[in-house]
PDB file of C-alpha atoms and ligand atoms in Angstrom:
ATOM      1  CA  MET G   1      33.788 -58.164  29.899  1.00 93.00           C
ATOM      2  CA  LEU G   2      30.260 -59.601  29.794  1.00 96.00           C
ATOM      3  CA  GLU G   3      29.149 -63.175  30.281  1.00 97.00           C
ATOM      4  CA  ALA G   4      25.781 -64.889  30.367  1.00 97.00           C
ATOM      5  CA  VAL G   5      25.479 -68.412  31.710  1.00 97.00           C
ATOM      6  CA  ASP G   6      22.520 -70.683  30.992  1.00 97.00           C
ATOM      7  CA  ILE G   7      20.052 -67.868  30.354  1.00 97.00           C
ATOM      8  CA  SER G   8      16.399 -68.740  29.806  1.00 97.00           C
ATOM      9  CA  TRP G   9      13.537 -66.306  29.449  1.00 98.00           C
ATOM     10  CA  ILE G  10       9.936 -67.412  29.720  1.00 97.00           C
ATOM     11  CA  ILE G  11       7.030 -64.987  29.331  1.00 96.00           C
ATOM     12  CA  GLU G  12       3.378 -65.928  29.547  1.00 94.00           C
ATOM     13  CA  GLN G  13       4.355 -69.606  29.511  1.00 93.00           C
ATOM     14  CA  LYS G  14       6.240 -69.109  26.245  1.00 96.00           C
ATOM     15  CA  THR G  15       9.951 -69.874  26.175  1.00 97.00           C
ATOM     16  CA  ILE G  16      11.583 -66.993  24.332  1.00 97.00           C
ATOM     17  CA  LEU G  17      15.221 -67.920  25.108  1.00 98.00           C
ATOM     18  CA  ARG G  18      16.498 -71.331  26.119  1.00 97.00           C
ATOM     19  CA  ASN G  19      19.772 -72.204  27.896  1.00 97.00           C
ATOM     20  CA  ILE G  20      21.915 -69.533  26.297  1.00 97.00           C
ATOM     21  CA  ASP G  21      25.610 -69.184  27.090  1.00 97.00           C
ATOM     22  CA  PHE G  22      27.276 -66.049  25.809  1.00 97.00           C
ATOM     23  CA  HIS G  23      30.517 -64.227  26.405  1.00 97.00           C
ATOM     24  CA  LEU G  24      31.950 -60.989  25.133  1.00 97.00           C
ATOM     25  CA  LEU G  25      35.643 -60.179  25.411  1.00 96.00           C
ATOM     26  CA  LEU G  26      37.145 -56.725  25.730  1.00 96.00           C
ATOM     27  CA  GLY G  27      37.365 -55.010  22.346  1.00 95.00           C
ATOM     28  CA  GLU G  28      35.465 -57.542  20.267  1.00 96.00           C
ATOM     29  CA  CYS G  29      32.303 -57.079  18.259  1.00 96.00           C
ATOM     30  CA  VAL G  30      30.001 -60.093  18.411  1.00 97.00           C
ATOM     31  CA  GLY G  31      27.077 -60.472  16.026  1.00 97.00           C
ATOM     32  CA  LEU G  32      23.664 -62.003  16.654  1.00 96.00           C
ATOM     33  CA  ILE G  33      21.843 -63.161  13.563  1.00 94.00           C
ATOM     34  CA  GLY G  34      18.715 -65.235  13.012  1.00 92.00           C
ATOM     35  CA  PRO G  35      15.269 -65.076  11.422  1.00 90.00           C
ATOM     36  CA  ASN G  36      12.424 -62.851  12.672  1.00 91.00           C
ATOM     37  CA  GLY G  37      11.241 -63.893  16.091  1.00 93.00           C
ATOM     38  CA  SER G  38      14.303 -66.043  16.850  1.00 94.00           C
ATOM     39  CA  GLY G  39      15.034 -64.044  20.012  1.00 96.00           C
ATOM     40  CA  LYS G  40      17.842 -61.674  18.955  1.00 96.00           C
ATOM     41  CA  SER G  41      16.334 -58.525  20.465  1.00 96.00           C
ATOM     42  CA  SER G  42      15.246 -60.455  23.549  1.00 97.00           C
ATOM     43  CA  LEU G  43      18.791 -61.661  24.143  1.00 97.00           C
ATOM     44  CA  LEU G  44      20.172 -58.179  23.520  1.00 97.00           C
ATOM     45  CA  LYS G  45      17.726 -56.683  26.040  1.00 96.00           C
ATOM     46  CA  ILE G  46      18.749 -59.216  28.670  1.00 97.00           C
ATOM     47  CA  LEU G  47      22.456 -58.625  28.044  1.00 97.00           C
ATOM     48  CA  ALA G  48      21.844 -54.857  28.256  1.00 96.00           C
ATOM     49  CA  PHE G  49      19.950 -55.229  31.578  1.00 95.00           C
ATOM     50  CA  LEU G  50      16.650 -54.024  30.078  1.00 94.00           C
ATOM     51  CA  GLU G  51      14.917 -57.323  30.859  1.00 95.00           C
ATOM     52  CA  THR G  52      15.488 -59.841  33.639  1.00 95.00           C
ATOM     53  CA  PRO G  53      15.990 -63.466  32.647  1.00 96.00           C
ATOM     54  CA  THR G  54      13.806 -66.152  34.247  1.00 96.00           C
ATOM     55  CA  SER G  55      16.920 -68.176  35.054  1.00 96.00           C
ATOM     56  CA  GLY G  56      20.657 -67.995  34.498  1.00 97.00           C
ATOM     57  CA  GLN G  57      23.310 -65.545  35.602  1.00 97.00           C
ATOM     58  CA  LEU G  58      24.969 -62.497  34.081  1.00 97.00           C
ATOM     59  CA  TYR G  59      28.516 -61.391  34.876  1.00 97.00           C
ATOM     60  CA  PHE G  60      29.821 -57.914  34.106  1.00 96.00           C
ATOM     61  CA  GLN G  61      33.567 -57.397  34.337  1.00 93.00           C
ATOM     62  CA  GLY G  62      33.883 -60.589  36.367  1.00 92.00           C
ATOM     63  CA  GLN G  63      31.209 -59.666  38.945  1.00 93.00           C
ATOM     64  CA  SER G  64      27.821 -61.383  39.078  1.00 94.00           C
ATOM     65  CA  VAL G  65      25.045 -58.927  38.221  1.00 95.00           C
ATOM     66  CA  PRO G  66      22.180 -58.726  40.748  1.00 92.00           C
ATOM     67  CA  LYS G  67      18.551 -58.919  39.546  1.00 88.00           C
ATOM     68  CA  SER G  68      18.094 -55.245  40.247  1.00 90.00           C
ATOM     69  CA  VAL G  69      21.024 -53.852  38.274  1.00 91.00           C
ATOM     70  CA  PRO G  70      22.779 -50.955  40.052  1.00 90.00           C
ATOM     71  CA  LEU G  71      22.849 -47.612  38.226  1.00 91.00           C
ATOM     72  CA  PRO G  72      26.671 -47.418  38.023  1.00 90.00           C
ATOM     73  CA  ILE G  73      26.629 -50.669  36.011  1.00 92.00           C
ATOM     74  CA  ARG G  74      23.731 -49.534  33.798  1.00 92.00           C
ATOM     75  CA  ARG G  75      25.648 -46.355  33.031  1.00 91.00           C
ATOM     76  CA  ARG G  76      28.538 -48.351  31.585  1.00 94.00           C
ATOM     77  CA  ILE G  77      26.486 -49.470  28.598  1.00 95.00           C
ATOM     78  CA  ALA G  78      24.838 -47.765  25.617  1.00 95.00           C
ATOM     79  CA  ILE G  79      22.158 -48.989  23.223  1.00 95.00           C
ATOM     80  CA  VAL G  80      21.095 -48.037  19.709  1.00 94.00           C
ATOM     81  CA  PHE G  81      17.845 -49.416  18.332  1.00 90.00           C
ATOM     82  CA  GLN G  82      16.488 -49.851  14.808  1.00 86.00           C
ATOM     83  CA  GLU G  83      14.368 -46.717  15.055  1.00 82.00           C
ATOM     84  CA  SER G  84      16.476 -43.888  16.356  1.00 77.00           C
ATOM     85  CA  LEU G  85      14.889 -42.819  19.617  1.00 85.00           C
ATOM     86  CA  LEU G  86      15.916 -39.173  19.582  1.00 89.00           C
ATOM     87  CA  LEU G  87      14.324 -36.695  21.944  1.00 92.00           C
ATOM     88  CA  ASN G  88      12.437 -33.670  20.694  1.00 91.00           C
ATOM     89  CA  LEU G  89      15.521 -31.491  21.102  1.00 95.00           C
ATOM     90  CA  ARG G  90      18.273 -30.161  18.894  1.00 97.00           C
ATOM     91  CA  VAL G  91      20.947 -32.604  17.724  1.00 97.00           C
ATOM     92  CA  PHE G  92      23.529 -31.158  20.127  1.00 98.00           C
ATOM     93  CA  ASP G  93      21.299 -31.649  23.166  1.00 97.00           C
ATOM     94  CA  ASN G  94      20.384 -35.193  22.126  1.00 97.00           C
ATOM     95  CA  VAL G  95      24.053 -36.161  22.186  1.00 97.00           C
ATOM     96  CA  ALA G  96      24.838 -34.027  25.253  1.00 97.00           C
ATOM     97  CA  ILE G  97      22.027 -35.178  27.539  1.00 95.00           C
ATOM     98  CA  GLY G  98      23.615 -38.428  28.731  1.00 93.00           C
ATOM     99  CA  LEU G  99      26.846 -36.582  29.446  1.00 96.00           C
ATOM    100  CA  LYS G 100      25.002 -33.909  31.456  1.00 96.00           C
ATOM    101  CA  ILE G 101      23.334 -36.626  33.531  1.00 92.00           C
ATOM    102  CA  ARG G 102      26.775 -38.108  34.175  1.00 91.00           C
ATOM    103  CA  GLY G 103      27.965 -34.726  35.452  1.00 93.00           C
ATOM    104  CA  LEU G 104      30.587 -33.867  32.827  1.00 95.00           C
ATOM    105  CA  SER G 105      31.736 -30.254  32.636  1.00 96.00           C
ATOM    106  CA  LYS G 106      30.315 -27.946  29.951  1.00 96.00           C
ATOM    107  CA  GLY G 107      33.651 -27.786  28.143  1.00 97.00           C
ATOM    108  CA  LYS G 108      34.101 -31.549  28.134  1.00 97.00           C
ATOM    109  CA  ILE G 109      30.533 -32.031  26.870  1.00 98.00           C
ATOM    110  CA  GLN G 110      31.079 -29.573  24.010  1.00 97.00           C
ATOM    111  CA  GLU G 111      34.312 -31.313  23.053  1.00 97.00           C
ATOM    112  CA  ARG G 112      32.837 -34.818  23.077  1.00 97.00           C
ATOM    113  CA  VAL G 113      29.633 -33.899  21.257  1.00 98.00           C
ATOM    114  CA  ASP G 114      31.578 -32.105  18.512  1.00 98.00           C
ATOM    115  CA  TYR G 115      34.023 -34.972  18.216  1.00 97.00           C
ATOM    116  CA  TRP G 116      31.392 -37.697  17.838  1.00 97.00           C
ATOM    117  CA  LEU G 117      29.120 -35.736  15.526  1.00 97.00           C
ATOM    118  CA  GLU G 118      32.219 -35.207  13.365  1.00 96.00           C
ATOM    119  CA  GLN G 119      33.120 -38.909  13.443  1.00 95.00           C
ATOM    120  CA  PHE G 120      29.674 -39.786  12.100  1.00 95.00           C
ATOM    121  CA  GLY G 121      29.676 -36.979   9.547  1.00 95.00           C
ATOM    122  CA  VAL G 122      26.784 -34.969  11.035  1.00 96.00           C
ATOM    123  CA  ARG G 123      28.510 -32.081  12.789  1.00 97.00           C
ATOM    124  CA  HIS G 124      26.878 -29.652  10.373  1.00 97.00           C
ATOM    125  CA  LEU G 125      23.522 -30.688  11.869  1.00 97.00           C
ATOM    126  CA  THR G 126      24.425 -29.660  15.441  1.00 97.00           C
ATOM    127  CA  LYS G 127      21.741 -26.969  15.679  1.00 97.00           C
ATOM    128  CA  HIS G 128      19.020 -28.829  13.767  1.00 97.00           C
ATOM    129  CA  TRP G 129      15.939 -30.201  15.473  1.00 97.00           C
ATOM    130  CA  ALA G 130      15.978 -33.993  15.737  1.00 95.00           C
ATOM    131  CA  ARG G 131      12.556 -34.257  14.085  1.00 94.00           C
ATOM    132  CA  SER G 132      13.844 -32.557  10.940  1.00 95.00           C
ATOM    133  CA  LEU G 133      16.480 -35.239  10.253  1.00 94.00           C
ATOM    134  CA  SER G 134      16.299 -37.976   7.632  1.00 92.00           C
ATOM    135  CA  GLY G 135      16.365 -41.584   8.842  1.00 90.00           C
ATOM    136  CA  GLY G 136      20.046 -41.942   7.947  1.00 91.00           C
ATOM    137  CA  GLU G 137      21.012 -38.682   9.674  1.00 93.00           C
ATOM    138  CA  ALA G 138      19.013 -39.601  12.767  1.00 94.00           C
ATOM    139  CA  GLN G 139      20.744 -42.957  12.980  1.00 93.00           C
ATOM    140  CA  ARG G 140      24.150 -41.255  12.704  1.00 94.00           C
ATOM    141  CA  VAL G 141      23.170 -38.934  15.559  1.00 96.00           C
ATOM    142  CA  SER G 142      21.999 -41.951  17.604  1.00 95.00           C
ATOM    143  CA  LEU G 143      25.365 -43.630  17.082  1.00 95.00           C
ATOM    144  CA  ALA G 144      27.211 -40.416  17.987  1.00 96.00           C
ATOM    145  CA  ARG G 145      25.107 -40.207  21.168  1.00 96.00           C
ATOM    146  CA  ALA G 146      25.976 -43.792  22.108  1.00 97.00           C
ATOM    147  CA  PHE G 147      29.704 -43.437  21.412  1.00 97.00           C
ATOM    148  CA  ALA G 148      29.857 -40.098  23.245  1.00 97.00           C
ATOM    149  CA  LEU G 149      29.031 -41.990  26.431  1.00 96.00           C
ATOM    150  CA  GLU G 150      32.243 -43.992  25.900  1.00 96.00           C
ATOM    151  CA  PRO G 151      30.416 -47.111  27.076  1.00 96.00           C
ATOM    152  CA  ASP G 152      32.197 -50.256  28.227  1.00 96.00           C
ATOM    153  CA  VAL G 153      29.734 -52.236  26.131  1.00 97.00           C
ATOM    154  CA  LEU G 154      27.718 -50.970  23.182  1.00 97.00           C
ATOM    155  CA  PHE G 155      24.562 -52.739  22.005  1.00 97.00           C
ATOM    156  CA  LEU G 156      23.289 -52.171  18.473  1.00 97.00           C
ATOM    157  CA  ASP G 157      19.920 -53.704  17.532  1.00 96.00           C
ATOM    158  CA  GLU G 158      19.586 -53.596  13.732  1.00 93.00           C
ATOM    159  CA  PRO G 159      20.882 -50.032  13.536  1.00 91.00           C
ATOM    160  CA  PHE G 160      20.754 -49.933   9.731  1.00 89.00           C
ATOM    161  CA  SER G 161      17.656 -51.891   8.884  1.00 84.00           C
ATOM    162  CA  ALA G 162      15.416 -48.860   8.319  1.00 83.00           C
ATOM    163  CA  LEU G 163      17.911 -47.303   5.865  1.00 86.00           C
ATOM    164  CA  ASP G 164      18.099 -47.565   2.088  1.00 87.00           C
ATOM    165  CA  ALA G 165      20.996 -49.528   0.575  1.00 88.00           C
ATOM    166  CA  PRO G 166      23.458 -46.681  -0.226  1.00 88.00           C
ATOM    167  CA  THR G 167      22.777 -44.905   3.092  1.00 89.00           C
ATOM    168  CA  LYS G 168      23.308 -48.152   4.923  1.00 90.00           C
ATOM    169  CA  GLU G 169      26.536 -48.911   3.047  1.00 91.00           C
ATOM    170  CA  GLY G 170      27.964 -45.473   3.907  1.00 91.00           C
ATOM    171  CA  LEU G 171      27.090 -45.792   7.576  1.00 91.00           C
ATOM    172  CA  ARG G 172      28.488 -49.322   7.738  1.00 93.00           C
ATOM    173  CA  ILE G 173      31.820 -48.060   6.373  1.00 93.00           C
ATOM    174  CA  ASP G 174      31.937 -45.187   8.890  1.00 93.00           C
ATOM    175  CA  LEU G 175      31.014 -47.481  11.764  1.00 94.00           C
ATOM    176  CA  ALA G 176      33.722 -49.974  10.746  1.00 94.00           C
ATOM    177  CA  GLN G 177      36.216 -47.098  10.845  1.00 94.00           C
ATOM    178  CA  VAL G 178      35.064 -46.059  14.323  1.00 95.00           C
ATOM    179  CA  PHE G 179      35.336 -49.658  15.560  1.00 93.00           C
ATOM    180  CA  LYS G 180      38.845 -49.829  14.160  1.00 92.00           C
ATOM    181  CA  SER G 181      39.957 -46.737  16.021  1.00 93.00           C
ATOM    182  CA  THR G 182      38.071 -47.247  19.309  1.00 95.00           C
ATOM    183  CA  HIS G 183      37.919 -51.054  19.738  1.00 93.00           C
ATOM    184  CA  THR G 184      34.542 -50.562  21.414  1.00 96.00           C
ATOM    185  CA  THR G 185      33.222 -53.818  22.864  1.00 97.00           C
ATOM    186  CA  THR G 186      29.972 -54.360  20.978  1.00 97.00           C
ATOM    187  CA  VAL G 187      27.028 -56.690  20.451  1.00 98.00           C
ATOM    188  CA  LEU G 188      25.476 -56.158  17.013  1.00 97.00           C
ATOM    189  CA  VAL G 189      22.124 -57.609  15.960  1.00 96.00           C
ATOM    190  CA  SER G 190      21.591 -57.705  12.233  1.00 92.00           C
ATOM    191  CA  HIS G 191      19.548 -59.502   9.620  1.00 84.00           C
ATOM    192  CA  ASP G 192      22.224 -58.826   7.068  1.00 86.00           C
ATOM    193  CA  PHE G 193      25.178 -61.159   6.806  1.00 86.00           C
ATOM    194  CA  LYS G 194      27.103 -58.396   5.052  1.00 86.00           C
ATOM    195  CA  ASP G 195      26.951 -56.261   8.221  1.00 90.00           C
ATOM    196  CA  ILE G 196      28.071 -59.246  10.224  1.00 91.00           C
ATOM    197  CA  GLU G 197      30.957 -60.019   7.854  1.00 90.00           C
ATOM    198  CA  HIS G 198      32.199 -56.433   7.848  1.00 91.00           C
ATOM    199  CA  LEU G 199      31.742 -55.501  11.458  1.00 94.00           C
ATOM    200  CA  THR G 200      32.021 -58.533  13.715  1.00 95.00           C
ATOM    201  CA  ASN G 201      34.786 -60.858  14.862  1.00 91.00           C
ATOM    202  CA  ARG G 202      32.377 -63.649  15.756  1.00 94.00           C
ATOM    203  CA  VAL G 203      28.705 -64.384  15.290  1.00 95.00           C
ATOM    204  CA  LEU G 204      26.044 -66.466  17.019  1.00 96.00           C
ATOM    205  CA  ILE G 205      23.109 -67.812  15.058  1.00 94.00           C
ATOM    206  CA  LEU G 206      19.826 -67.898  16.950  1.00 95.00           C
ATOM    207  CA  LEU G 207      16.919 -70.120  15.983  1.00 94.00           C
ATOM    208  CA  ASN G 208      13.786 -70.485  18.105  1.00 94.00           C
ATOM    209  CA  GLY G 209      15.460 -68.897  21.115  1.00 96.00           C
ATOM    210  CA  GLN G 210      18.533 -71.110  21.048  1.00 96.00           C
ATOM    211  CA  VAL G 211      22.112 -70.586  19.908  1.00 96.00           C
ATOM    212  CA  VAL G 212      22.541 -73.145  17.137  1.00 93.00           C
ATOM    213  CA  ALA G 213      25.915 -72.164  15.675  1.00 92.00           C
ATOM    214  CA  GLU G 214      28.839 -69.893  16.515  1.00 94.00           C
ATOM    215  CA  GLY G 215      32.027 -68.826  14.727  1.00 93.00           C
ATOM    216  CA  SER G 216      33.436 -66.152  12.457  1.00 91.00           C
ATOM    217  CA  ALA G 217      31.232 -65.253   9.476  1.00 87.00           C
ATOM    218  CA  PRO G 218      33.489 -66.985   6.892  1.00 86.00           C
ATOM    219  CA  GLU G 219      33.787 -70.075   9.124  1.00 87.00           C
ATOM    220  CA  LEU G 220      30.026 -70.383   9.394  1.00 84.00           C
ATOM    221  CA  LEU G 221      29.514 -70.025   5.662  1.00 81.00           C
ATOM    222  CA  ARG G 222      32.273 -72.574   4.932  1.00 81.00           C
ATOM    223  CA  SER G 223      31.529 -75.256   7.477  1.00 79.00           C
ATOM    224  CA  PRO G 224      28.732 -77.730   6.814  1.00 72.00           C
ATOM    225  CA  GLN G 225      25.574 -77.087   8.831  1.00 73.00           C
ATOM    226  CA  LYS G 226      22.428 -79.107   9.278  1.00 75.00           C
ATOM    227  CA  GLY G 227      18.694 -78.657   8.802  1.00 77.00           C
ATOM    228  CA  GLU G 228      17.301 -75.235   9.636  1.00 77.00           C
ATOM    229  CA  VAL G 229      20.761 -73.645  10.125  1.00 79.00           C
ATOM    230  CA  GLU G 230      21.839 -74.828   6.685  1.00 79.00           C
ATOM    231  CA  ARG G 231      18.674 -73.400   5.145  1.00 78.00           C
ATOM    232  CA  PHE G 232      19.130 -70.093   6.972  1.00 78.00           C
ATOM    233  CA  LEU G 233      22.783 -69.731   5.894  1.00 76.00           C
ATOM    234  CA  ALA G 234      22.127 -70.913   2.318  1.00 75.00           C
ATOM    235  CA  TYR G 235      20.090 -67.751   1.859  1.00 72.00           C
ATOM    236  CA  PHE G 236      23.228 -65.624   2.431  1.00 70.00           C
ATOM    237  CA  ALA G 237      25.697 -67.871   0.594  1.00 63.00           C
ATOM    238  CA  SER G 238      23.802 -67.556  -2.691  1.00 56.00           C
TER     239      SER G 238
HETATM  240  N1  ATP N 301       7.951 -58.638  26.189  1.00 80.37           N
HETATM  241  C1  ATP N 301       7.507 -59.693  25.492  1.00 80.37           C
HETATM  242  N2  ATP N 301       6.351 -60.308  25.794  1.00 80.37           N
HETATM  243  C2  ATP N 301       5.905 -61.380  25.116  1.00 80.37           C
HETATM  244  N3  ATP N 301       6.562 -61.924  24.065  1.00 80.37           N
HETATM  245  C3  ATP N 301       7.717 -61.351  23.703  1.00 80.37           C
HETATM  246  C4  ATP N 301       8.252 -60.205  24.392  1.00 80.37           C
HETATM  247  N4  ATP N 301       9.422 -59.874  23.806  1.00 80.37           N
HETATM  248  C5  ATP N 301       9.608 -60.757  22.804  1.00 80.37           C
HETATM  249  N5  ATP N 301       8.582 -61.636  22.731  1.00 80.37           N
HETATM  250  C6  ATP N 301       8.435 -62.743  21.775  1.00 80.37           C
HETATM  251  O1  ATP N 301       9.684 -63.410  21.714  1.00 80.37           O
HETATM  252  C7  ATP N 301       9.971 -63.865  20.411  1.00 80.37           C
HETATM  253  C8  ATP N 301      11.328 -63.337  19.988  1.00 80.37           C
HETATM  254  O2  ATP N 301      11.229 -61.931  19.789  1.00 80.37           O
HETATM  255  P1  ATP N 301      12.471 -61.013  19.480  1.00 80.37           P
HETATM  256  O3  ATP N 301      11.973 -59.639  19.345  1.00 80.37           O
HETATM  257  O4  ATP N 301      13.534 -61.287  20.470  1.00 80.37           O
HETATM  258  O5  ATP N 301      12.927 -61.614  18.058  1.00 80.37           O
HETATM  259  P2  ATP N 301      13.956 -61.050  17.000  1.00 80.37           P
HETATM  260  O6  ATP N 301      14.859 -62.188  16.661  1.00 80.37           O
HETATM  261  O7  ATP N 301      14.578 -59.812  17.507  1.00 80.37           O
HETATM  262  O8  ATP N 301      13.018 -60.740  15.753  1.00 80.37           O
HETATM  263  P3  ATP N 301      13.116 -59.588  14.618  1.00 80.37           P
HETATM  264  O9  ATP N 301      14.136 -60.086  13.661  1.00 80.37           O
HETATM  265  O10 ATP N 301      11.754 -59.557  14.026  1.00 80.37           O
HETATM  266  O11 ATP N 301      13.504 -58.304  15.289  1.00 80.37           O
HETATM  267  C9  ATP N 301       8.806 -63.385  19.551  1.00 80.37           C
HETATM  268  O12 ATP N 301       7.922 -64.442  19.364  1.00 80.37           O
HETATM  269  C10 ATP N 301       8.192 -62.263  20.360  1.00 80.37           C
HETATM  270  O13 ATP N 301       6.823 -62.149  20.109  1.00 80.37           O
HETATM  271 MG1   MG N 302      14.563 -57.803  16.862  1.00 80.37          MG
END
């Protein structure tokens, strides 16, 4: 579905990402985990065509992706960030806007918006203004907006990290349910190994802009690691 070969990203003479190979198969959810500043968001932005790597090549559905990414390819992906970036509109219009841009009919838009707001438990907020929502509600609306686009690849950059523990737990459960029913191909960045364990099939650990370990969450916790990776994982094993 998506592949990155030997990606490096250098800005202002600083190497942010170094020689990264990554692949994402249809229907899987792959996690990216690592300490602050390890390059998770940078890698996500490159995979989502928001930044251009200094070297390396991206492939989307088997085709190499040109430096200037064509709109039809960009429209196949959706992104949710840590802070929900809702527009100053009502909830309905926030979810509908991407569908309007894509030229869907009014009836189809209504159907999809209702469906996804329902899936994330916020249909009762349809007519509310985005600015009046709590952080948890806003993040649910952001997820509904992303899923409504029915993207080929979904990118989630720490979608729960601004939420309190019970809110986060509830949203994680709902998201796991949606993944189970849709098999949406996803890249999930999280600080929290619990998110990774519950939501992903496979995880890559990033340290200083490099992929230092890869496997399923239980495999990584079980298998012996060295140095900085061991120290990073020990924090979650305890
Ligand atoms: N556009 C940019 N210009 C300059 N430096 C950048 C840019 N984007 C990222 N960086 C630097 O790259 C490094 C990795 O940042 P990145 O945001 O990818 O880390 P992260 O793993 O997502 O961290 P966090 O867990 O805090 O979100 C940091 O040192 C950051 O300052
Ligand atoms: Mg980040």
